Amino acid sequence: MLDDKKTVRVNDIIYIEVDKPYIVLCYTSGNNECLRGSLIQFENKVDLPFARAGRKYLVNLEHVRAVTEYVVLDNGIKIKLNKGAKVGLKNIFESYFHLVKECAQKSL
């Protein structure tokens, strides 16, 4: 359950998928973990780098390689986006990496 105290490195999660009444955490290791809960509950517990990719997915922006009509992830998974999700996610993706780039330049 999402209320249980468990530490997970955020960067180890590639994406999260809804499989009611569970959410499935998909890790960089290739393993998956099912937890009882909802995307909304998970969203309330984390901030960036996670963003919605439609109703069924949260993606880790650190693992997104492209946003077209699909979200293309590091592991080769492609998540089909509806038109509204595509525009919103593309804007979030671009803003996030602009911010990351600015932070990296300031730390030099």
PDB file of C-alpha atoms in Angstrom:
ATOM      1  CA  MET A   1       0.000   0.000   0.000  1.00  0.00           C
ATOM      2  CA  LEU A   2       1.135   3.542  -0.611  1.00  0.00           C
ATOM      3  CA  ASP A   3       0.766   4.380   3.073  1.00  0.00           C
ATOM      4  CA  ASP A   4       3.505   1.895   3.990  1.00  0.00           C
ATOM      5  CA  LYS A   5       6.898   3.471   4.582  1.00  0.00           C
ATOM      6  CA  LYS A   6       9.239   2.310   1.852  1.00  0.00           C
ATOM      7  CA  THR A   7      12.231   4.063   0.399  1.00  0.00           C
ATOM      8  CA  VAL A   8      12.687   3.901  -3.343  1.00  0.00           C
ATOM      9  CA  ARG A   9      15.153   5.917  -5.361  1.00  0.00           C
ATOM     10  CA  VAL A  10      13.024   8.055  -7.651  1.00  0.00           C
ATOM     11  CA  ASN A  11      15.430   7.666 -10.549  1.00  0.00           C
ATOM     12  CA  ASP A  12      15.025   3.857 -10.362  1.00  0.00           C
ATOM     13  CA  ILE A  13      11.374   4.212 -11.449  1.00  0.00           C
ATOM     14  CA  ILE A  14      10.882   4.573 -15.214  1.00  0.00           C
ATOM     15  CA  TYR A  15       7.097   4.853 -15.161  1.00  0.00           C
ATOM     16  CA  ILE A  16       4.023   3.987 -13.156  1.00  0.00           C
ATOM     17  CA  GLU A  17       0.921   2.412 -14.653  1.00  0.00           C
ATOM     18  CA  VAL A  18      -2.603   2.017 -13.287  1.00  0.00           C
ATOM     19  CA  ASP A  19      -3.965  -1.518 -13.030  1.00  0.00           C
ATOM     20  CA  LYS A  20      -6.908  -0.863 -10.680  1.00  0.00           C
ATOM     21  CA  PRO A  21      -6.961  -1.216  -7.751  1.00  0.00           C
ATOM     22  CA  TYR A  22      -3.162  -1.207  -8.025  1.00  0.00           C
ATOM     23  CA  ILE A  23      -0.408   0.913  -9.441  1.00  0.00           C
ATOM     24  CA  VAL A  24       2.542  -0.839 -11.034  1.00  0.00           C
ATOM     25  CA  LEU A  25       5.973   0.687 -10.513  1.00  0.00           C
ATOM     26  CA  CYS A  26       8.252  -0.213 -13.434  1.00  0.00           C
ATOM     27  CA  TYR A  27      11.927  -0.059 -12.488  1.00  0.00           C
ATOM     28  CA  THR A  28      15.125   0.397 -14.492  1.00  0.00           C
ATOM     29  CA  SER A  29      16.127  -3.110 -13.398  1.00  0.00           C
ATOM     30  CA  GLY A  30      13.229  -4.519 -15.435  1.00  0.00           C
ATOM     31  CA  ASN A  31      11.342  -5.523 -12.297  1.00  0.00           C
ATOM     32  CA  ASN A  32       7.812  -4.366 -11.562  1.00  0.00           C
ATOM     33  CA  GLU A  33       6.132  -3.854  -8.215  1.00  0.00           C
ATOM     34  CA  CYS A  34       2.381  -3.710  -7.583  1.00  0.00           C
ATOM     35  CA  LEU A  35       1.102  -1.472  -4.819  1.00  0.00           C
ATOM     36  CA  ARG A  36      -2.455  -0.897  -3.762  1.00  0.00           C
ATOM     37  CA  GLY A  37      -3.306   2.729  -4.448  1.00  0.00           C
ATOM     38  CA  SER A  38      -3.925   5.301  -7.146  1.00  0.00           C
ATOM     39  CA  LEU A  39      -1.861   7.588  -9.347  1.00  0.00           C
ATOM     40  CA  ILE A  40      -3.341  10.560  -7.524  1.00  0.00           C
ATOM     41  CA  GLN A  41      -2.048   9.219  -4.202  1.00  0.00           C
ATOM     42  CA  PHE A  42       1.399   8.715  -5.724  1.00  0.00           C
ATOM     43  CA  GLU A  43       1.361  12.156  -7.375  1.00  0.00           C
ATOM     44  CA  ASN A  44       0.629  13.716  -3.990  1.00  0.00           C
ATOM     45  CA  LYS A  45       3.752  12.061  -2.545  1.00  0.00           C
ATOM     46  CA  VAL A  46       6.239  13.084  -5.268  1.00  0.00           C
ATOM     47  CA  ASP A  47       7.045  16.112  -7.376  1.00  0.00           C
ATOM     48  CA  LEU A  48       9.238  16.408 -10.413  1.00  0.00           C
ATOM     49  CA  PRO A  49      10.556  14.533 -12.277  1.00  0.00           C
ATOM     50  CA  PHE A  50       7.187  12.739 -12.620  1.00  0.00           C
ATOM     51  CA  ALA A  51       4.503  13.916 -15.025  1.00  0.00           C
ATOM     52  CA  ARG A  52       1.169  12.534 -16.210  1.00  0.00           C
ATOM     53  CA  ALA A  53       1.080  10.790 -19.559  1.00  0.00           C
ATOM     54  CA  GLY A  54      -2.670  10.408 -19.897  1.00  0.00           C
ATOM     55  CA  ARG A  55      -5.022   8.841 -17.383  1.00  0.00           C
ATOM     56  CA  LYS A  56      -3.113   5.607 -16.828  1.00  0.00           C
ATOM     57  CA  TYR A  57       0.532   6.637 -16.604  1.00  0.00           C
ATOM     58  CA  LEU A  58       3.036   8.740 -14.704  1.00  0.00           C
ATOM     59  CA  VAL A  59       6.427   8.912 -16.388  1.00  0.00           C
ATOM     60  CA  ASN A  60       9.782   9.838 -14.925  1.00  0.00           C
ATOM     61  CA  LEU A  61      11.036  12.697 -17.108  1.00  0.00           C
ATOM     62  CA  GLU A  62      14.611  11.540 -16.522  1.00  0.00           C
ATOM     63  CA  HIS A  63      13.780   8.414 -18.550  1.00  0.00           C
ATOM     64  CA  VAL A  64      11.836  10.075 -21.382  1.00  0.00           C
ATOM     65  CA  ARG A  65      13.723  10.132 -24.687  1.00  0.00           C
ATOM     66  CA  ALA A  66      11.049  11.694 -26.918  1.00  0.00           C
ATOM     67  CA  VAL A  67       7.486  12.957 -26.891  1.00  0.00           C
ATOM     68  CA  THR A  68       5.617  12.561 -30.179  1.00  0.00           C
ATOM     69  CA  GLU A  69       2.283  10.806 -30.433  1.00  0.00           C
ATOM     70  CA  TYR A  70       4.036   8.444 -28.010  1.00  0.00           C
ATOM     71  CA  VAL A  71       6.209   8.898 -24.955  1.00  0.00           C
ATOM     72  CA  VAL A  72       9.373   6.961 -25.754  1.00  0.00           C
ATOM     73  CA  LEU A  73      11.185   5.740 -22.639  1.00  0.00           C
ATOM     74  CA  ASP A  74      14.766   4.562 -22.002  1.00  0.00           C
ATOM     75  CA  ASN A  75      13.729   0.932 -21.910  1.00  0.00           C
ATOM     76  CA  GLY A  76      12.079   1.127 -25.368  1.00  0.00           C
ATOM     77  CA  ILE A  77       8.507   1.261 -24.047  1.00  0.00           C
ATOM     78  CA  LYS A  78       6.202   3.533 -26.048  1.00  0.00           C
ATOM     79  CA  ILE A  79       3.104   4.926 -24.373  1.00  0.00           C
ATOM     80  CA  LYS A  80       0.409   6.189 -26.742  1.00  0.00           C
ATOM     81  CA  LEU A  81      -0.771   9.699 -25.912  1.00  0.00           C
ATOM     82  CA  ASN A  82      -4.057  11.363 -26.704  1.00  0.00           C
ATOM     83  CA  LYS A  83      -3.849  14.854 -28.221  1.00  0.00           C
ATOM     84  CA  GLY A  84      -4.335  16.738 -24.953  1.00  0.00           C
ATOM     85  CA  ALA A  85      -1.827  14.630 -23.049  1.00  0.00           C
ATOM     86  CA  LYS A  86       0.727  15.011 -25.855  1.00  0.00           C
ATOM     87  CA  VAL A  87       0.641  18.820 -25.772  1.00  0.00           C
ATOM     88  CA  GLY A  88       0.723  18.997 -21.968  1.00  0.00           C
ATOM     89  CA  LEU A  89       3.497  16.451 -21.543  1.00  0.00           C
ATOM     90  CA  LYS A  90       5.603  17.940 -24.318  1.00  0.00           C
ATOM     91  CA  ASN A  91       5.452  21.356 -22.579  1.00  0.00           C
ATOM     92  CA  ILE A  92       6.348  19.835 -19.197  1.00  0.00           C
ATOM     93  CA  PHE A  93       9.179  17.804 -20.754  1.00  0.00           C
ATOM     94  CA  GLU A  94      10.684  20.852 -22.476  1.00  0.00           C
ATOM     95  CA  SER A  95      10.316  23.062 -19.382  1.00  0.00           C
ATOM     96  CA  TYR A  96      11.867  20.434 -17.136  1.00  0.00           C
ATOM     97  CA  PHE A  97      14.948  19.999 -19.297  1.00  0.00           C
ATOM     98  CA  HIS A  98      15.334  23.744 -19.734  1.00  0.00           C
ATOM     99  CA  LEU A  99      15.354  24.036 -15.930  1.00  0.00           C
ATOM    100  CA  VAL A 100      17.841  21.152 -15.578  1.00  0.00           C
ATOM    101  CA  LYS A 101      20.123  22.764 -18.165  1.00  0.00           C
ATOM    102  CA  GLU A 102      19.977  26.141 -16.358  1.00  0.00           C
ATOM    103  CA  CYS A 103      20.808  24.522 -13.031  1.00  0.00           C
ATOM    104  CA  ALA A 104      23.731  22.634 -14.551  1.00  0.00           C
ATOM    105  CA  GLN A 105      25.136  25.839 -16.059  1.00  0.00           C
ATOM    106  CA  LYS A 106      24.837  27.701 -12.759  1.00  0.00           C
ATOM    107  CA  SER A 107      26.729  24.977 -10.908  1.00  0.00           C
ATOM    108  CA  LEU A 108      29.724  25.242 -13.274  1.00  0.00           C
TER     109      LEU A 108
END
